[in-house]
Amino acid sequence: MNATGHLPGEPEAAVPRVVLGVAGGIAAYKSCEVVRRLRDHGVVVDVVPTPSSLNFVGLATWQALSGRPVATDVWSDITEVPHVRLGQQADLIVVAPATADLLARAAQGRADDLLTNVLLTARCPVVMFPAMHTEMWQHAATTANVATLRSRGVVVKDPASGRLTGADIGAGRLPEPAEVVDIVLQLLEGGADAARKAAEHDLSGRRVVISAGGTREYLDPVRFLGNSSSGLMGVALAREAALRGAEVTLVAAHVETELPSGVVIERVSSTTDLRDAMVGLARDAEVVIMAAAPADFTPAQASDTKIKKNGDGGLDLDLVQTPDVLAGLAASKPDGQVLVGFAAETAPDREELIGLGRTKLAHKGCDLLVLNDVSGGKVFGLATTSVVVLGADGPLSAVTGSKSAAAAAIIDAAAQRLVPRTPRQG
């Protein structure tokens, strides 16, 4: 061992380490891309395939993609005690895909292959991504096994809906690799506290409506007024709320990223479309988050045909203001609903930024305002952000880092304001 206690060639402790367990389902092929993407983010990945999974993806593929030795049973490299060492050294254990059989064996505490041994020795957070046919996912045995695992602190992500093996369509699909990696990075960053909330499903049954992206106001069939919003923040909020068990509807305007699974998607284009969708959905929601960036102006009269150039002359536009969606939601907000607004501002310093936020919070009438400084375009389209969450009594939290971290802080602030649910009377 070297001075840091690692074997020669082993990564240093500061490098995040993930054990990727792969169970024997057809979706195993997607996990090849998960390994590649995690390595691109600087994560060390030890792959632990079950024997049956090798029927779908072979040992050589996992070794080539991970750049690491791959053990498949407890008897390989026995001097290294892999069934103990892998679980001890990991920062996060990911199982993707997690078949119905794997969920059952994990819930029973079985140790009949290397992967289930690793799950028993792990003291780090564990996240499982189930993948199976709809009937198997909905079976009472699977439901009970998932509940058991969550009660023990395991994060079990509800599967996506879509095309399954053959012609079948329904719930049970493994999310796309990009989403799996986003959740893995989110849990690595959030640590044990993030995993605990996701496992407990602390927002289970709560109805959450979130808007994302920038609206477009068309001048003619091909041109529009818009803004630089990428929708990354709204998508991160939807993913965080869904991972914690909420029933999420995402109202998506123009968004420059893949939309999360496990949420209801409603597409909109203009600010008027956004207002109509949000007002309708907000009536039954317990949390409403206006993370979209509506265009502030729209043409007084759009052209039905493409506007032609007129030599070197310019173009005069008659613009009118679009509806104030956030103020409208605040005006019709039902009792007990938590309304969260966003304000993208430019300010020379933090003090003035907070001042602008306080004014807007009072003017808009929302419960919380997420304030960010977009001077120099330093927020739009980036994976990182810097936000301050304001309440009527002042700043509640400040986050500078990933948009996933900001989403967790915003959802936390909203959850703390939810009216506690009274236990059902038996």
PDB file of C-alpha atoms in Angstrom, residues 13-167:
ATOM      1  CA  ALA A  13      -9.797   8.924  -1.360  1.00  0.00           C
ATOM      2  CA  ALA A  14     -10.852  12.369  -2.632  1.00  0.00           C
ATOM      3  CA  VAL A  15     -11.917  10.872  -5.957  1.00  0.00           C
ATOM      4  CA  PRO A  16     -15.582   9.787  -5.844  1.00  0.00           C
ATOM      5  CA  ARG A  17     -16.000   6.031  -6.082  1.00  0.00           C
ATOM      6  CA  VAL A  18     -19.108   4.265  -7.275  1.00  0.00           C
ATOM      7  CA  VAL A  19     -19.891   0.566  -7.371  1.00  0.00           C
ATOM      8  CA  LEU A  20     -22.203  -0.106 -10.295  1.00  0.00           C
ATOM      9  CA  GLY A  21     -24.168  -3.314  -9.830  1.00  0.00           C
ATOM     10  CA  VAL A  22     -25.697  -4.718 -13.001  1.00  0.00           C
ATOM     11  CA  ALA A  23     -28.484  -7.280 -12.707  1.00  0.00           C
ATOM     12  CA  GLY A  24     -29.592  -9.667 -15.453  1.00  0.00           C
ATOM     13  CA  GLY A  25     -31.997  -7.642 -17.538  1.00  0.00           C
ATOM     14  CA  ILE A  26     -31.979  -6.481 -21.148  1.00  0.00           C
ATOM     15  CA  ALA A  27     -31.533  -2.874 -19.953  1.00  0.00           C
ATOM     16  CA  ALA A  28     -27.974  -3.780 -18.923  1.00  0.00           C
ATOM     17  CA  TYR A  29     -26.798  -2.378 -22.246  1.00  0.00           C
ATOM     18  CA  LYS A  30     -27.743   1.137 -21.079  1.00  0.00           C
ATOM     19  CA  SER A  31     -25.377   0.830 -18.130  1.00  0.00           C
ATOM     20  CA  CYS A  32     -22.427   0.743 -20.529  1.00  0.00           C
ATOM     21  CA  GLU A  33     -23.166   4.389 -21.288  1.00  0.00           C
ATOM     22  CA  VAL A  34     -23.618   5.099 -17.568  1.00  0.00           C
ATOM     23  CA  VAL A  35     -20.056   3.906 -16.921  1.00  0.00           C
ATOM     24  CA  ARG A  36     -18.650   6.067 -19.703  1.00  0.00           C
ATOM     25  CA  ARG A  37     -20.488   9.191 -18.555  1.00  0.00           C
ATOM     26  CA  LEU A  38     -19.498   8.717 -14.908  1.00  0.00           C
ATOM     27  CA  ARG A  39     -15.855   8.364 -15.883  1.00  0.00           C
ATOM     28  CA  ASP A  40     -16.163  11.571 -17.920  1.00  0.00           C
ATOM     29  CA  HIS A  41     -17.182  13.250 -14.639  1.00  0.00           C
ATOM     30  CA  GLY A  42     -14.065  11.919 -12.902  1.00  0.00           C
ATOM     31  CA  VAL A  43     -15.823   9.134 -11.003  1.00  0.00           C
ATOM     32  CA  VAL A  44     -14.046   5.828 -10.400  1.00  0.00           C
ATOM     33  CA  VAL A  45     -16.453   3.016 -11.291  1.00  0.00           C
ATOM     34  CA  ASP A  46     -16.170  -0.587 -10.118  1.00  0.00           C
ATOM     35  CA  VAL A  47     -18.648  -2.726 -12.024  1.00  0.00           C
ATOM     36  CA  VAL A  48     -20.166  -5.748 -10.279  1.00  0.00           C
ATOM     37  CA  PRO A  49     -22.260  -7.738 -12.760  1.00  0.00           C
ATOM     38  CA  THR A  50     -24.412 -10.643 -11.651  1.00  0.00           C
ATOM     39  CA  PRO A  51     -23.691 -13.923 -13.446  1.00  0.00           C
ATOM     40  CA  SER A  52     -26.965 -13.717 -15.372  1.00  0.00           C
ATOM     41  CA  SER A  53     -26.200 -10.189 -16.559  1.00  0.00           C
ATOM     42  CA  LEU A  54     -23.171 -11.481 -18.427  1.00  0.00           C
ATOM     43  CA  ASN A  55     -25.628 -13.003 -20.905  1.00  0.00           C
ATOM     44  CA  PHE A  56     -26.373  -9.422 -21.994  1.00  0.00           C
ATOM     45  CA  VAL A  57     -23.018  -7.613 -21.573  1.00  0.00           C
ATOM     46  CA  GLY A  58     -19.741  -9.502 -21.310  1.00  0.00           C
ATOM     47  CA  LEU A  59     -16.926  -9.179 -18.800  1.00  0.00           C
ATOM     48  CA  ALA A  60     -14.462  -7.707 -21.304  1.00  0.00           C
ATOM     49  CA  THR A  61     -16.842  -4.845 -22.073  1.00  0.00           C
ATOM     50  CA  TRP A  62     -17.138  -3.853 -18.415  1.00  0.00           C
ATOM     51  CA  GLN A  63     -13.368  -3.979 -17.907  1.00  0.00           C
ATOM     52  CA  ALA A  64     -12.712  -1.915 -21.018  1.00  0.00           C
ATOM     53  CA  LEU A  65     -15.310   0.728 -20.162  1.00  0.00           C
ATOM     54  CA  SER A  66     -14.423   1.049 -16.485  1.00  0.00           C
ATOM     55  CA  GLY A  67     -10.660   0.654 -16.837  1.00  0.00           C
ATOM     56  CA  ARG A  68     -10.822  -1.454 -13.692  1.00  0.00           C
ATOM     57  CA  PRO A  69     -10.657  -5.170 -12.872  1.00  0.00           C
ATOM     58  CA  VAL A  70     -14.136  -6.675 -12.703  1.00  0.00           C
ATOM     59  CA  ALA A  71     -15.004  -9.473 -10.283  1.00  0.00           C
ATOM     60  CA  THR A  72     -18.087 -11.580 -10.887  1.00  0.00           C
ATOM     61  CA  ASP A  73     -18.123 -13.845  -7.821  1.00  0.00           C
ATOM     62  CA  VAL A  74     -16.854 -13.967  -4.248  1.00  0.00           C
ATOM     63  CA  TRP A  75     -14.133 -16.457  -5.186  1.00  0.00           C
ATOM     64  CA  SER A  76     -12.233 -14.204  -7.593  1.00  0.00           C
ATOM     65  CA  ASP A  77      -9.184 -12.348  -6.164  1.00  0.00           C
ATOM     66  CA  ILE A  78     -10.035 -13.871  -2.814  1.00  0.00           C
ATOM     67  CA  THR A  79      -6.999 -12.283  -1.100  1.00  0.00           C
ATOM     68  CA  GLU A  80      -8.574  -8.863  -1.736  1.00  0.00           C
ATOM     69  CA  VAL A  81     -11.894  -9.946  -0.154  1.00  0.00           C
ATOM     70  CA  PRO A  82     -13.839  -8.069  -2.863  1.00  0.00           C
ATOM     71  CA  HIS A  83     -17.268  -8.696  -1.343  1.00  0.00           C
ATOM     72  CA  VAL A  84     -16.189  -6.621   1.670  1.00  0.00           C
ATOM     73  CA  ARG A  85     -13.662  -4.212   0.184  1.00  0.00           C
ATOM     74  CA  LEU A  86     -15.899  -2.924  -2.603  1.00  0.00           C
ATOM     75  CA  GLY A  87     -18.712  -2.015  -0.216  1.00  0.00           C
ATOM     76  CA  GLN A  88     -16.351  -0.471   2.323  1.00  0.00           C
ATOM     77  CA  GLN A  89     -14.596   1.843  -0.126  1.00  0.00           C
ATOM     78  CA  ALA A  90     -17.562   3.061  -2.186  1.00  0.00           C
ATOM     79  CA  ASP A  91     -19.115   6.507  -1.797  1.00  0.00           C
ATOM     80  CA  LEU A  92     -22.287   5.289  -3.491  1.00  0.00           C
ATOM     81  CA  ILE A  93     -23.596   1.947  -4.710  1.00  0.00           C
ATOM     82  CA  VAL A  94     -25.758   2.061  -7.817  1.00  0.00           C
ATOM     83  CA  VAL A  95     -27.748  -0.876  -9.186  1.00  0.00           C
ATOM     84  CA  ALA A  96     -28.865  -0.325 -12.765  1.00  0.00           C
ATOM     85  CA  PRO A  97     -30.776  -2.207 -13.878  1.00  0.00           C
ATOM     86  CA  ALA A  98     -32.276  -3.670 -10.718  1.00  0.00           C
ATOM     87  CA  THR A  99     -34.459  -6.599 -11.746  1.00  0.00           C
ATOM     88  CA  ALA A 100     -37.416  -7.932  -9.753  1.00  0.00           C
ATOM     89  CA  ASP A 101     -35.211 -10.835  -8.676  1.00  0.00           C
ATOM     90  CA  LEU A 102     -32.442  -8.531  -7.466  1.00  0.00           C
ATOM     91  CA  LEU A 103     -34.906  -6.371  -5.519  1.00  0.00           C
ATOM     92  CA  ALA A 104     -36.318  -9.496  -3.862  1.00  0.00           C
ATOM     93  CA  ARG A 105     -32.922 -10.883  -2.914  1.00  0.00           C
ATOM     94  CA  ALA A 106     -31.738  -7.515  -1.578  1.00  0.00           C
ATOM     95  CA  ALA A 107     -34.914  -7.083   0.481  1.00  0.00           C
ATOM     96  CA  GLN A 108     -34.406 -10.549   1.993  1.00  0.00           C
ATOM     97  CA  GLY A 109     -30.773  -9.809   2.859  1.00  0.00           C
ATOM     98  CA  ARG A 110     -29.531 -12.623   0.660  1.00  0.00           C
ATOM     99  CA  ALA A 111     -25.814 -13.011  -0.050  1.00  0.00           C
ATOM    100  CA  ASP A 112     -25.841 -15.501  -2.881  1.00  0.00           C
ATOM    101  CA  ASP A 113     -23.648 -13.613  -5.354  1.00  0.00           C
ATOM    102  CA  LEU A 114     -21.006 -10.880  -5.245  1.00  0.00           C
ATOM    103  CA  LEU A 115     -23.464  -8.024  -5.764  1.00  0.00           C
ATOM    104  CA  THR A 116     -25.753  -8.973  -2.877  1.00  0.00           C
ATOM    105  CA  ASN A 117     -22.675  -9.464  -0.675  1.00  0.00           C
ATOM    106  CA  VAL A 118     -21.532  -5.945  -1.553  1.00  0.00           C
ATOM    107  CA  LEU A 119     -24.978  -4.549  -0.734  1.00  0.00           C
ATOM    108  CA  LEU A 120     -24.808  -6.140   2.715  1.00  0.00           C
ATOM    109  CA  THR A 121     -21.345  -4.761   3.498  1.00  0.00           C
ATOM    110  CA  ALA A 122     -22.016  -1.231   2.225  1.00  0.00           C
ATOM    111  CA  ARG A 123     -22.242   1.626   4.683  1.00  0.00           C
ATOM    112  CA  CYS A 124     -22.647   4.274   2.006  1.00  0.00           C
ATOM    113  CA  PRO A 125     -25.931   5.321   0.322  1.00  0.00           C
ATOM    114  CA  VAL A 126     -27.449   2.850  -2.143  1.00  0.00           C
ATOM    115  CA  VAL A 127     -29.633   3.762  -5.124  1.00  0.00           C
ATOM    116  CA  MET A 128     -31.473   1.253  -7.290  1.00  0.00           C
ATOM    117  CA  PHE A 129     -32.991   1.795 -10.718  1.00  0.00           C
ATOM    118  CA  PRO A 130     -35.601  -0.930 -11.301  1.00  0.00           C
ATOM    119  CA  ALA A 131     -36.211  -2.210 -14.821  1.00  0.00           C
ATOM    120  CA  MET A 132     -38.735  -4.933 -15.633  1.00  0.00           C
ATOM    121  CA  HIS A 133     -42.085  -5.505 -17.304  1.00  0.00           C
ATOM    122  CA  THR A 134     -45.015  -3.492 -15.998  1.00  0.00           C
ATOM    123  CA  GLU A 135     -46.770  -6.512 -14.505  1.00  0.00           C
ATOM    124  CA  MET A 136     -43.645  -7.398 -12.509  1.00  0.00           C
ATOM    125  CA  TRP A 137     -43.177  -3.809 -11.270  1.00  0.00           C
ATOM    126  CA  GLN A 138     -46.819  -3.604 -10.177  1.00  0.00           C
ATOM    127  CA  HIS A 139     -46.894  -7.051  -8.504  1.00  0.00           C
ATOM    128  CA  ALA A 140     -47.612  -6.977  -4.777  1.00  0.00           C
ATOM    129  CA  ALA A 141     -44.358  -8.804  -4.027  1.00  0.00           C
ATOM    130  CA  THR A 142     -42.280  -6.162  -5.822  1.00  0.00           C
ATOM    131  CA  THR A 143     -44.227  -3.372  -4.152  1.00  0.00           C
ATOM    132  CA  ALA A 144     -43.518  -4.910  -0.744  1.00  0.00           C
ATOM    133  CA  ASN A 145     -39.832  -5.423  -1.550  1.00  0.00           C
ATOM    134  CA  VAL A 146     -39.455  -1.800  -2.643  1.00  0.00           C
ATOM    135  CA  ALA A 147     -41.157  -0.601   0.538  1.00  0.00           C
ATOM    136  CA  THR A 148     -38.809  -2.770   2.629  1.00  0.00           C
ATOM    137  CA  LEU A 149     -35.720  -1.429   0.882  1.00  0.00           C
ATOM    138  CA  ARG A 150     -36.851   2.179   1.240  1.00  0.00           C
ATOM    139  CA  SER A 151     -37.556   1.611   4.936  1.00  0.00           C
ATOM    140  CA  ARG A 152     -33.900   0.591   5.288  1.00  0.00           C
ATOM    141  CA  GLY A 153     -32.650   3.767   3.605  1.00  0.00           C
ATOM    142  CA  VAL A 154     -32.213   2.491   0.050  1.00  0.00           C
ATOM    143  CA  VAL A 155     -33.158   4.955  -2.680  1.00  0.00           C
ATOM    144  CA  VAL A 156     -35.387   3.152  -5.188  1.00  0.00           C
ATOM    145  CA  LYS A 157     -36.131   5.307  -8.224  1.00  0.00           C
ATOM    146  CA  ASP A 158     -39.502   4.652  -9.799  1.00  0.00           C
ATOM    147  CA  PRO A 159     -38.927   3.380 -13.348  1.00  0.00           C
ATOM    148  CA  ALA A 160     -39.725   5.346 -16.470  1.00  0.00           C
ATOM    149  CA  SER A 161     -42.622   4.536 -18.750  1.00  0.00           C
ATOM    150  CA  GLY A 162     -42.128   3.677 -22.391  1.00  0.00           C
ATOM    151  CA  ARG A 163     -41.099   0.910 -24.744  1.00  0.00           C
ATOM    152  CA  LEU A 164     -40.138  -2.308 -22.983  1.00  0.00           C
ATOM    153  CA  THR A 165     -38.903  -5.586 -24.423  1.00  0.00           C
ATOM    154  CA  GLY A 166     -40.698  -6.510 -27.631  1.00  0.00           C
ATOM    155  CA  ALA A 167     -43.844  -4.528 -28.408  1.00  0.00           C
TER     156      ALA A 167
END
